[in-house]
Coordinates of C-alpha atoms in Angstrom, one line a residue:
Chain A
M1 CA 120.3 219.8 -19.6
K2 CA 116.6 219.8 -20.6
N3 CA 115.8 222.5 -23.2
F4 CA 119.5 223.2 -23.8
G5 CA 119.1 222.9 -27.5
I6 CA 116.2 225.3 -27.6
M7 CA 118.0 227.9 -25.5
F8 CA 121.1 227.4 -27.6
G9 CA 119.1 228.0 -30.8
K10 CA 117.6 231.1 -29.3
E11 CA 121.0 232.5 -28.4
I12 CA 122.5 231.8 -31.8
K13 CA 119.5 233.6 -33.4
E14 CA 120.1 236.5 -31.0
F15 CA 123.8 236.5 -32.0
L16 CA 122.9 236.6 -35.7
R17 CA 120.1 239.1 -35.4
T18 CA 121.6 241.8 -33.2
Y19 CA 124.6 244.0 -33.3
K20 CA 126.7 241.2 -31.9
V21 CA 127.1 239.6 -35.3
F22 CA 129.0 242.7 -36.5
V23 CA 131.1 243.6 -33.5
V24 CA 133.4 240.6 -32.7
P25 CA 133.3 238.9 -36.1
G26 CA 133.8 242.2 -37.9
L27 CA 136.7 243.2 -35.7
F28 CA 138.3 239.7 -35.9
L29 CA 138.0 239.7 -39.7
L30 CA 139.4 243.2 -39.9
F31 CA 142.4 242.1 -37.9
G32 CA 142.7 239.0 -40.1
F33 CA 142.9 241.0 -43.2
T34 CA 145.0 243.9 -42.0
S35 CA 147.5 242.4 -39.7
P36 CA 149.8 241.0 -42.5
I37 CA 149.6 244.2 -44.4
I38 CA 150.4 246.4 -41.4
T39 CA 153.4 244.1 -40.6
K40 CA 154.6 244.4 -44.2
V41 CA 154.4 248.1 -44.5
L42 CA 155.3 249.1 -40.9
P43 CA 159.1 249.4 -41.4
S44 CA 158.7 251.6 -44.5
L45 CA 155.9 253.6 -42.9
L46 CA 158.1 254.3 -39.8
S47 CA 161.1 255.3 -42.0
S48 CA 158.9 257.7 -44.1
L49 CA 157.4 259.3 -41.1
A50 CA 160.7 260.3 -39.5
E51 CA 163.3 260.4 -42.2
E52 CA 166.0 262.1 -40.1
I53 CA 165.9 259.2 -37.6
N54 CA 167.7 256.2 -38.8
F55 CA 165.5 253.2 -37.8
V56 CA 167.1 249.8 -37.7
L57 CA 164.3 247.3 -37.8
P58 CA 164.8 243.6 -38.3
E59 CA 163.2 242.3 -41.5
M60 CA 159.6 241.3 -40.9
T61 CA 158.7 237.7 -41.4
W62 CA 155.6 235.5 -41.4
V63 CA 156.1 235.0 -37.7
D64 CA 155.8 238.7 -37.1
S65 CA 152.7 238.8 -39.2
Y66 CA 151.1 236.0 -37.2
G67 CA 152.3 237.8 -34.0
Q68 CA 150.6 241.0 -35.0
F69 CA 147.4 239.2 -35.7
F70 CA 147.3 237.5 -32.3
K71 CA 148.4 240.6 -30.5
N72 CA 145.4 242.4 -31.9
L73 CA 143.1 239.5 -30.9
N74 CA 144.6 239.4 -27.4
Q75 CA 144.0 243.1 -26.8
M76 CA 141.1 244.6 -28.7
G77 CA 139.6 241.2 -29.5
I78 CA 139.3 240.2 -25.8
L79 CA 138.0 243.7 -24.9
A80 CA 135.3 243.4 -27.6
I81 CA 134.3 239.9 -26.3
I82 CA 134.0 241.2 -22.7
L83 CA 131.9 244.2 -23.8
T84 CA 129.5 242.3 -25.9
T85 CA 128.9 239.3 -23.5
M86 CA 129.2 240.8 -20.0
G87 CA 125.4 241.6 -19.9
T88 CA 124.3 238.2 -21.3
I89 CA 122.9 237.0 -18.0
A90 CA 123.0 240.1 -15.9
E91 CA 120.9 242.2 -18.3
E92 CA 118.3 239.6 -18.8
R93 CA 118.0 239.2 -15.0
N94 CA 117.8 242.9 -14.5
R95 CA 115.1 243.4 -17.2
G96 CA 113.1 240.4 -15.9
I97 CA 113.4 238.3 -19.1
S98 CA 115.1 235.5 -17.2
Q99 CA 112.1 235.4 -14.8
L100 CA 109.8 234.8 -17.8
V101 CA 112.0 232.1 -19.2
L102 CA 112.9 230.3 -16.0
T103 CA 109.3 229.9 -14.9
K104 CA 109.0 227.5 -17.8
P105 CA 110.7 224.1 -17.6
V106 CA 114.2 225.4 -18.2
P107 CA 116.9 224.3 -15.7
R108 CA 119.2 227.1 -14.8
T109 CA 122.2 225.0 -15.8
S110 CA 120.8 224.7 -19.3
Y111 CA 120.3 228.5 -19.3
V112 CA 123.9 229.2 -18.3
L113 CA 125.5 226.6 -20.5
A114 CA 123.5 227.7 -23.6
K115 CA 124.7 231.2 -23.0
Y116 CA 128.3 230.0 -22.9
A117 CA 128.1 227.7 -25.9
A118 CA 126.2 230.1 -28.1
N119 CA 128.7 232.9 -27.4
F120 CA 131.7 230.7 -27.7
L121 CA 131.0 228.9 -30.9
P122 CA 130.4 231.8 -33.2
I123 CA 133.5 233.6 -31.8
A124 CA 135.7 230.5 -32.2
F125 CA 134.4 230.0 -35.8
T126 CA 135.1 233.7 -36.6
T127 CA 138.6 233.3 -35.1
V128 CA 139.3 230.4 -37.5
L129 CA 138.0 232.4 -40.4
A130 CA 140.1 235.4 -39.4
F131 CA 143.1 233.2 -39.2
F132 CA 142.5 231.9 -42.7
A133 CA 142.5 235.5 -43.9
T134 CA 145.7 236.3 -42.1
W135 CA 147.3 233.2 -43.3
F136 CA 146.3 233.9 -46.9
Y137 CA 147.8 237.5 -46.9
T138 CA 150.8 236.4 -44.9
D139 CA 151.5 233.7 -47.5
V140 CA 151.2 236.3 -50.3
L141 CA 153.4 238.9 -48.6
F142 CA 156.0 236.8 -46.8
P143 CA 158.0 233.9 -48.0
D144 CA 158.0 230.4 -46.5
T145 CA 154.8 230.9 -44.4
V146 CA 154.1 227.9 -42.2
F147 CA 150.3 227.3 -42.2
L148 CA 150.3 224.7 -39.4
N149 CA 152.1 227.0 -36.9
G150 CA 149.4 229.6 -37.3
L151 CA 146.6 227.0 -37.1
G152 CA 148.1 225.7 -33.9
A153 CA 148.4 229.1 -32.4
T154 CA 144.7 229.7 -33.4
G155 CA 143.8 226.6 -31.4
V156 CA 145.7 227.9 -28.4
Y157 CA 144.0 231.3 -28.7
I158 CA 140.6 229.6 -28.8
A159 CA 141.4 227.7 -25.6
Y160 CA 142.4 231.0 -24.0
L161 CA 139.2 232.5 -25.3
A162 CA 137.2 229.7 -23.8
V163 CA 138.6 230.6 -20.3
I164 CA 137.9 234.3 -20.8
L165 CA 134.4 233.7 -21.9
A166 CA 133.7 231.3 -19.0
L167 CA 135.0 234.0 -16.7
V168 CA 132.6 236.6 -18.3
I169 CA 129.7 234.2 -17.9
L170 CA 130.5 233.6 -14.2
A171 CA 130.7 237.4 -13.6
S172 CA 127.4 237.9 -15.5
A173 CA 125.7 235.3 -13.4
M174 CA 126.9 236.9 -10.2
T175 CA 125.5 240.4 -10.7
K176 CA 122.4 242.2 -12.0
S177 CA 124.4 244.8 -13.9
A178 CA 126.4 244.4 -17.1
I179 CA 128.9 247.0 -16.0
A180 CA 129.5 245.3 -12.7
A181 CA 129.9 242.0 -14.6
G182 CA 132.5 243.7 -16.8
G183 CA 134.4 244.9 -13.7
L184 CA 134.3 241.5 -12.1
T185 CA 135.7 240.0 -15.4
V186 CA 138.6 242.4 -15.4
L187 CA 139.3 241.6 -11.7
G188 CA 139.2 237.9 -12.6
L189 CA 141.6 238.5 -15.5
I190 CA 144.0 240.3 -13.2
I191 CA 143.9 237.3 -10.7
L192 CA 144.3 234.9 -13.6
N193 CA 147.4 236.7 -14.8
L194 CA 148.9 236.9 -11.3
L195 CA 148.6 233.1 -10.8
P196 CA 151.8 232.2 -12.7
L197 CA 153.8 234.2 -10.2
F198 CA 152.9 231.8 -7.3
S199 CA 154.5 228.5 -8.4
K200 CA 156.5 227.0 -11.2
A201 CA 153.7 224.6 -12.2
L202 CA 151.3 227.6 -12.5
S203 CA 153.9 229.5 -14.6
K204 CA 153.8 226.5 -17.0
Y205 CA 150.2 225.4 -17.0
S206 CA 147.9 228.1 -15.7
P207 CA 145.4 229.4 -18.3
A208 CA 147.0 232.9 -18.4
V209 CA 150.2 231.5 -19.9
L210 CA 148.2 230.4 -22.9
A211 CA 148.5 234.0 -24.1
D212 CA 152.3 233.6 -24.2
Y213 CA 152.1 230.1 -25.8
I214 CA 150.1 231.6 -28.7
Y215 CA 153.2 233.4 -29.9
Q216 CA 155.6 230.5 -29.2
V217 CA 153.4 228.1 -31.1
A218 CA 153.1 230.6 -34.0
G219 CA 156.9 230.9 -34.1
G220 CA 157.4 227.1 -33.7
T221 CA 159.4 227.5 -30.4
A222 CA 156.9 226.1 -27.9
A223 CA 157.4 222.9 -25.9
S224 CA 154.3 220.9 -26.9
G225 CA 154.1 219.1 -23.5
D226 CA 153.7 222.5 -21.7
V227 CA 151.2 223.8 -24.2
W228 CA 149.0 220.6 -24.0
G229 CA 149.3 220.8 -20.2
A230 CA 148.1 224.4 -20.2
I231 CA 145.2 223.5 -22.6
A232 CA 144.1 220.7 -20.3
C233 CA 144.3 223.1 -17.3
A234 CA 142.3 225.6 -19.3
A235 CA 139.6 223.0 -20.0
G236 CA 139.5 222.2 -16.3
T237 CA 139.3 225.9 -15.5
V238 CA 136.4 226.3 -17.9
I239 CA 134.5 223.4 -16.2
I240 CA 135.1 224.9 -12.8
L241 CA 134.0 228.4 -13.8
L242 CA 130.9 227.2 -15.6
T243 CA 129.9 224.9 -12.7
T244 CA 130.4 227.8 -10.3
A245 CA 128.3 230.1 -12.6
S246 CA 125.5 227.5 -12.6
L247 CA 125.5 227.1 -8.9
V248 CA 125.7 230.9 -8.3
F249 CA 122.9 231.6 -10.7
S250 CA 120.7 228.8 -9.3
R251 CA 120.9 230.5 -5.9
K252 CA 120.0 233.9 -7.3
E253 CA 116.5 235.3 -6.7
L254 CA 114.9 236.4 -9.8
Chain B
M1 CA 86.7 221.5 -2.3
E2 CA 89.7 220.8 -4.4
Y3 CA 92.6 223.2 -4.1
V4 CA 95.3 223.9 -6.7
I5 CA 97.4 226.1 -4.5
Q6 CA 97.9 225.7 -0.8
T7 CA 100.4 227.2 1.6
N8 CA 100.9 226.4 5.2
D9 CA 102.5 229.0 7.5
L10 CA 104.5 230.4 4.7
C11 CA 107.1 232.9 5.7
R12 CA 109.7 234.9 3.8
L13 CA 112.2 237.2 5.6
F14 CA 114.3 239.9 4.1
G15 CA 116.7 240.5 7.0
S16 CA 114.5 241.2 9.9
V17 CA 111.5 242.2 7.8
K18 CA 108.8 239.6 7.3
A19 CA 107.6 240.2 3.7
V20 CA 105.3 237.2 4.0
N21 CA 104.1 236.2 7.5
N22 CA 102.5 232.8 8.3
L23 CA 100.5 232.8 5.1
N24 CA 97.9 230.1 4.7
L25 CA 96.4 230.3 1.2
N26 CA 93.8 228.0 -0.2
V27 CA 93.0 228.5 -3.9
P28 CA 90.2 226.4 -5.2
K29 CA 90.4 224.7 -8.6
G30 CA 88.6 226.7 -11.3
S31 CA 88.4 229.9 -9.3
V32 CA 89.5 233.4 -10.3
Y33 CA 91.4 234.3 -7.2
G34 CA 92.0 238.0 -6.5
F35 CA 95.1 238.3 -4.3
L36 CA 94.5 241.8 -2.9
G37 CA 96.8 244.0 -0.9
P38 CA 98.2 247.5 -0.8
N39 CA 101.6 248.2 -2.3
G40 CA 104.3 246.5 -0.4
A41 CA 101.9 244.0 1.2
G42 CA 103.9 241.0 -0.1
K43 CA 101.9 240.0 -3.1
T44 CA 104.7 239.8 -5.7
T45 CA 107.0 238.0 -3.2
T46 CA 104.3 235.4 -2.6
I47 CA 103.7 234.8 -6.3
K48 CA 107.5 234.5 -6.9
I49 CA 107.7 232.0 -4.0
L50 CA 104.9 230.0 -5.5
L51 CA 106.7 229.9 -8.8
G52 CA 109.9 228.7 -7.1
L53 CA 111.9 231.9 -7.9
P54 CA 113.0 232.6 -4.4
K55 CA 112.8 229.9 -1.7
P56 CA 110.5 230.5 1.4
S57 CA 112.2 231.1 4.8
S58 CA 109.8 228.6 6.3
G59 CA 106.4 226.9 5.7
T60 CA 105.2 224.5 3.0
I61 CA 103.6 225.0 -0.4
T62 CA 101.6 222.7 -2.6
V63 CA 100.9 223.6 -6.2
L64 CA 98.8 221.2 -8.3
D65 CA 99.5 218.5 -5.7
Q66 CA 103.2 218.9 -6.0
P67 CA 105.3 220.2 -3.1
A68 CA 107.1 223.4 -3.8
P69 CA 109.7 224.7 -4.5
S70 CA 110.0 222.1 -7.2
K71 CA 110.1 222.2 -11.0
N72 CA 107.6 219.4 -11.3
Y73 CA 104.6 221.7 -11.9
L74 CA 106.2 224.3 -14.2
H75 CA 104.9 222.7 -17.3
R76 CA 101.3 222.9 -15.9
I77 CA 101.3 226.6 -15.0
G78 CA 101.6 230.0 -16.8
F79 CA 103.0 233.2 -15.5
L80 CA 102.5 236.8 -16.4
P81 CA 104.8 239.2 -14.5
D82 CA 103.6 242.8 -13.7
V83 CA 105.8 244.3 -16.4
P84 CA 106.7 241.6 -18.9
N85 CA 109.9 242.0 -20.8
F86 CA 110.9 240.0 -23.9
Y87 CA 113.8 239.7 -26.3
P88 CA 113.4 243.0 -28.3
W89 CA 114.8 241.5 -31.5
M90 CA 112.1 238.8 -31.7
R91 CA 108.5 239.1 -33.1
G92 CA 105.6 238.2 -30.9
D93 CA 104.8 235.0 -32.9
E94 CA 108.5 234.0 -32.6
F95 CA 108.4 234.4 -28.8
L96 CA 105.3 232.3 -28.6
T97 CA 106.9 229.6 -30.7
F98 CA 110.1 229.8 -28.5
A99 CA 108.0 229.5 -25.3
G100 CA 105.9 226.7 -26.7
R101 CA 109.0 224.7 -27.7
L102 CA 110.2 225.0 -24.1
F103 CA 107.1 223.1 -23.1
A104 CA 107.8 220.5 -25.8
I105 CA 104.5 221.1 -27.6
P106 CA 104.4 219.3 -31.0
E107 CA 105.0 221.8 -33.8
R108 CA 101.7 221.4 -35.5
E109 CA 99.7 221.9 -32.3
L110 CA 102.0 224.8 -31.3
A111 CA 101.3 226.6 -34.6
K112 CA 97.6 226.2 -34.0
R113 CA 97.7 227.4 -30.4
R114 CA 100.0 230.3 -31.2
D115 CA 97.7 231.5 -33.9
E116 CA 94.7 231.1 -31.6
L117 CA 96.4 233.1 -28.8
L118 CA 97.5 235.8 -31.2
E119 CA 93.9 236.1 -32.4
I120 CA 92.5 236.3 -28.8
T121 CA 95.1 238.9 -27.7
G122 CA 94.7 241.0 -30.9
L123 CA 98.3 240.5 -32.0
K124 CA 97.6 238.5 -35.1
G125 CA 99.4 239.9 -38.1
V126 CA 101.6 242.2 -36.1
K127 CA 105.0 241.9 -37.8
T128 CA 106.8 244.5 -35.6
K129 CA 109.6 243.3 -33.4
I130 CA 108.8 243.3 -29.7
G131 CA 111.2 246.1 -29.1
G132 CA 108.7 248.3 -30.9
Y133 CA 105.6 247.2 -29.0
S134 CA 103.6 249.5 -26.7
R135 CA 103.1 248.5 -23.1
G136 CA 99.6 247.2 -23.7
M137 CA 100.9 245.0 -26.6
K138 CA 103.6 243.6 -24.3
Q139 CA 101.1 242.9 -21.7
R140 CA 98.9 241.1 -24.2
L141 CA 101.9 239.1 -25.5
G142 CA 102.7 238.3 -21.9
L143 CA 99.2 236.9 -21.4
A144 CA 99.5 234.9 -24.6
Q145 CA 102.9 233.3 -23.6
A146 CA 101.4 232.5 -20.2
L147 CA 98.7 230.5 -21.9
I148 CA 100.7 228.8 -24.6
N149 CA 100.9 225.5 -22.7
N150 CA 97.2 225.4 -21.8
P151 CA 98.1 225.8 -18.1
E152 CA 96.0 224.5 -15.3
V153 CA 96.9 227.6 -13.2
V154 CA 97.8 231.0 -14.4
F155 CA 99.7 233.4 -12.1
M156 CA 99.3 237.0 -12.9
D157 CA 101.1 239.7 -11.0
E158 CA 99.2 243.0 -11.3
P159 CA 98.4 242.5 -14.9
T160 CA 96.4 245.7 -15.4
S161 CA 98.2 248.2 -13.1
A162 CA 100.3 249.7 -15.9
L163 CA 97.6 249.9 -18.6
D164 CA 95.2 252.5 -19.8
P165 CA 91.5 251.9 -19.5
I166 CA 91.2 250.2 -22.9
G167 CA 94.2 248.0 -22.2
R168 CA 92.7 247.1 -18.8
K169 CA 89.4 246.2 -20.4
E170 CA 91.0 244.0 -23.0
I171 CA 93.1 242.1 -20.4
L172 CA 90.1 241.7 -18.0
E173 CA 88.0 240.3 -20.9
T174 CA 90.7 237.8 -21.7
I175 CA 90.9 236.8 -18.1
S176 CA 87.2 236.2 -18.1
L177 CA 87.5 234.1 -21.2
I178 CA 90.3 231.9 -20.0
S179 CA 88.8 231.5 -16.5
E180 CA 86.4 228.9 -18.1
R181 CA 89.3 226.5 -18.7
C182 CA 91.9 227.2 -15.9
T183 CA 92.4 228.6 -12.4
V184 CA 93.6 232.2 -12.3
F185 CA 95.6 233.6 -9.4
F186 CA 95.7 237.3 -9.9
S187 CA 97.4 239.8 -7.6
T188 CA 96.3 243.4 -7.7
H189 CA 95.5 246.5 -5.8
I190 CA 92.9 247.7 -8.3
L191 CA 89.6 246.7 -6.5
T192 CA 87.3 247.3 -9.4
D193 CA 89.2 244.7 -11.5
V194 CA 88.7 242.2 -8.7
E195 CA 85.0 243.0 -8.5
R196 CA 84.8 242.5 -12.3
V197 CA 86.5 239.1 -12.8
C198 CA 87.2 237.4 -9.5
N199 CA 85.0 235.0 -7.5
R200 CA 87.3 234.5 -4.6
V201 CA 89.6 236.9 -2.7
G202 CA 92.5 236.8 -0.3
I203 CA 93.4 240.1 1.3
L204 CA 97.0 240.5 2.3
N205 CA 98.4 243.3 4.5
H206 CA 102.0 243.5 5.9
G207 CA 102.6 240.0 4.6
E208 CA 99.6 238.5 6.5
L209 CA 96.4 237.1 5.1
I210 CA 93.7 239.0 6.8
R211 CA 90.7 237.5 5.0
E212 CA 90.1 234.8 2.5
E213 CA 86.7 233.8 1.2
S214 CA 84.5 234.0 -1.8
L215 CA 83.8 237.6 -3.0
A216 CA 80.0 237.0 -2.6
D217 CA 80.4 235.9 1.0
L218 CA 82.7 238.8 1.8
Q219 CA 80.3 241.3 0.4
Q220 CA 77.4 239.5 2.2
D221 CA 79.2 239.7 5.5
Y222 CA 79.8 243.3 5.3
A223 CA 76.5 244.2 3.6
S224 CA 74.4 242.8 6.4
N225 CA 75.7 245.1 9.2
A226 CA 76.3 248.4 7.4
F227 CA 73.8 251.3 7.4
R228 CA 73.9 254.7 5.7
L229 CA 72.2 257.5 7.6
G230 CA 71.5 260.9 6.4
V231 CA 70.8 263.2 9.4
I232 CA 69.4 266.7 9.7
G233 CA 71.2 268.7 12.4
D234 CA 74.6 268.5 14.0
P235 CA 75.6 264.8 14.2
A236 CA 78.7 265.2 16.4
P237 CA 77.1 264.5 19.8
F238 CA 75.1 261.6 18.3
V239 CA 78.3 260.1 16.8
Q240 CA 80.1 260.6 20.2
E241 CA 77.4 258.6 22.0
L242 CA 77.3 256.0 19.3
R243 CA 81.0 255.3 19.8
T244 CA 80.4 254.3 23.4
K245 CA 77.9 251.6 22.4
A246 CA 79.2 248.0 22.6
W247 CA 77.2 247.0 19.4
I248 CA 78.9 249.6 17.1
E249 CA 81.9 248.4 15.1
D250 CA 82.8 251.4 13.0
I251 CA 81.6 254.9 12.1
Q252 CA 82.6 256.8 9.1
A253 CA 81.3 260.4 8.9
D254 CA 81.0 262.5 5.8
N255 CA 79.3 265.8 6.7
D256 CA 75.7 264.8 7.4
T257 CA 76.0 261.3 6.0
L258 CA 77.1 258.5 8.4
L259 CA 78.2 255.0 7.5
L260 CA 77.7 252.8 10.5
T261 CA 78.8 249.2 10.9
A262 CA 77.4 247.2 13.7
F263 CA 78.4 244.0 15.5
D264 CA 74.8 243.5 16.6
I265 CA 72.3 244.4 13.9
Q266 CA 69.2 244.0 16.1
A267 CA 70.6 246.3 18.8
A268 CA 71.5 248.9 16.1
Q269 CA 68.0 248.8 14.6
R270 CA 66.5 249.2 18.1
E271 CA 68.7 251.9 19.5
I272 CA 69.5 254.2 16.5
P273 CA 66.0 255.7 16.3
M274 CA 66.0 256.4 20.0
L275 CA 69.4 258.0 19.9
L276 CA 68.3 260.2 16.9
S277 CA 65.3 261.3 18.9
K278 CA 67.4 261.9 22.0
H279 CA 69.8 264.2 20.0
R280 CA 66.8 265.8 18.2
L281 CA 68.2 264.9 14.8
G282 CA 66.0 264.7 11.7
L283 CA 66.4 261.8 9.3
N284 CA 66.4 262.0 5.6
K285 CA 67.9 258.6 4.7
L286 CA 68.3 255.3 6.4
E287 CA 69.4 252.3 4.3
Q288 CA 71.2 249.1 4.7
V289 CA 74.2 249.3 2.3
E290 CA 76.0 246.8 0.3
M291 CA 79.6 247.8 0.8
T292 CA 81.9 248.0 -2.2
L293 CA 85.0 245.9 -2.2
E294 CA 87.0 249.1 -1.7
D295 CA 85.1 249.9 1.5
I296 CA 85.7 246.4 2.8
F297 CA 89.3 246.5 1.8
V298 CA 90.0 249.8 3.5
R299 CA 88.3 248.7 6.7
L300 CA 90.1 245.4 6.8
V301 CA 93.5 247.0 6.1
K302 CA 92.8 249.7 8.7
Q303 CA 91.9 247.1 11.3

């Protein structure tokens, strides 16, 4: 792990000084602010758009507001994360920058782990900030909002994010092209989502089911044993993915 | 002689192609070693192997008394790739600070060294981000980062090939300057650059080292047995007969000027006048020539 700190510092600076600082945090904060408002106005919006059709919508609650927020993060948020991080190793290798850095005393494991940590931490931090925004507006717009449910769901989302990001890092370490890395990540995500179909244990604990647990935790209906089990499996998956990424990258010719 | 780089029967295969073939390099300490070869000869592959980027298929390497591939000597070397690329969002001084910290250079010393290198490479006071640098500026920054740790050996992969004449001159001057304090291993196909700064050469062709010695010795070897003849008359029959002689090594004809290389210099000196007379040719020039590195290189590669 020699020089991890210096590589991590460099990556954080890169995050703060390039477009990356605007894309994911901007998008997450936008979802944080707008999700409760959209949830609140959606029924009246739909009614006013098509007055001749009689919509019967259940009354929206704080659970729907949280649900809307996490649905946005799970779709557009994940897509934005993949797009902004898929080239993190592949592009540097392709452009020869990694060659310049790795002929200095930087172990490849430090290089890979610094990439992961420096991409994960700002996004996790932004997710928490965005949740606070959503919680604030949800509390203003809906009665009886439960803060802890939302915070718990944010934690589950961050665990899910950790797995996705580890997958992107592995894909990026495997190829020399950002687009190929993006494609590999999507393939990995498909495989990850198919895993719960193969056994009962996987349907409870595989990282992909975290995406479902987010909504259950937000609504207060999740079985905490299953959620903690899935988080532990997610942690194990992250370790396996990052170890594989380090090994794969160590064998790559620069 | 103390060597800082040695390879023994180094091979690197790409499928069935031998990019590097039984390479035995000996780079003396303090030398400016020109690693010459045509495009595709295996120069870049060799440098990358020496830096531990790919592993060799077979053979052994020693760099600064450390067996390679190993990371034990990385803090004692510097590397300038052929087209150095950097983080475009950084400034040049920031990249040097980043590189210096990777070598764990104390901050005060690092600041001093960084300023000195920026001064030497003409980048002092440049506040533009690296993304806005010209190719020559990137090359100079590449050179500065290769020197930030006061390396004992600097590897340079074709450092001047992409530069204009002014950029080349600046880089070569800097190489001359740094050669006083470290060994420079410098790959190129630009022979005039080698003649200007190197004192030892290794010539590589199809992955094989075909010659390795000091530049002076190489030029001496080839200077002693080469003649330039200016003849009056048709030289074709003369050339035809010369080719049958056991003492002739090579003949290059350019109209009425011939460049002869002989295995046996005495035999050549004795027989050439007789043959000229026999073919009734006049003579307007006969001189022993010092061959340029380009002449030597072309001959060695052709052989």
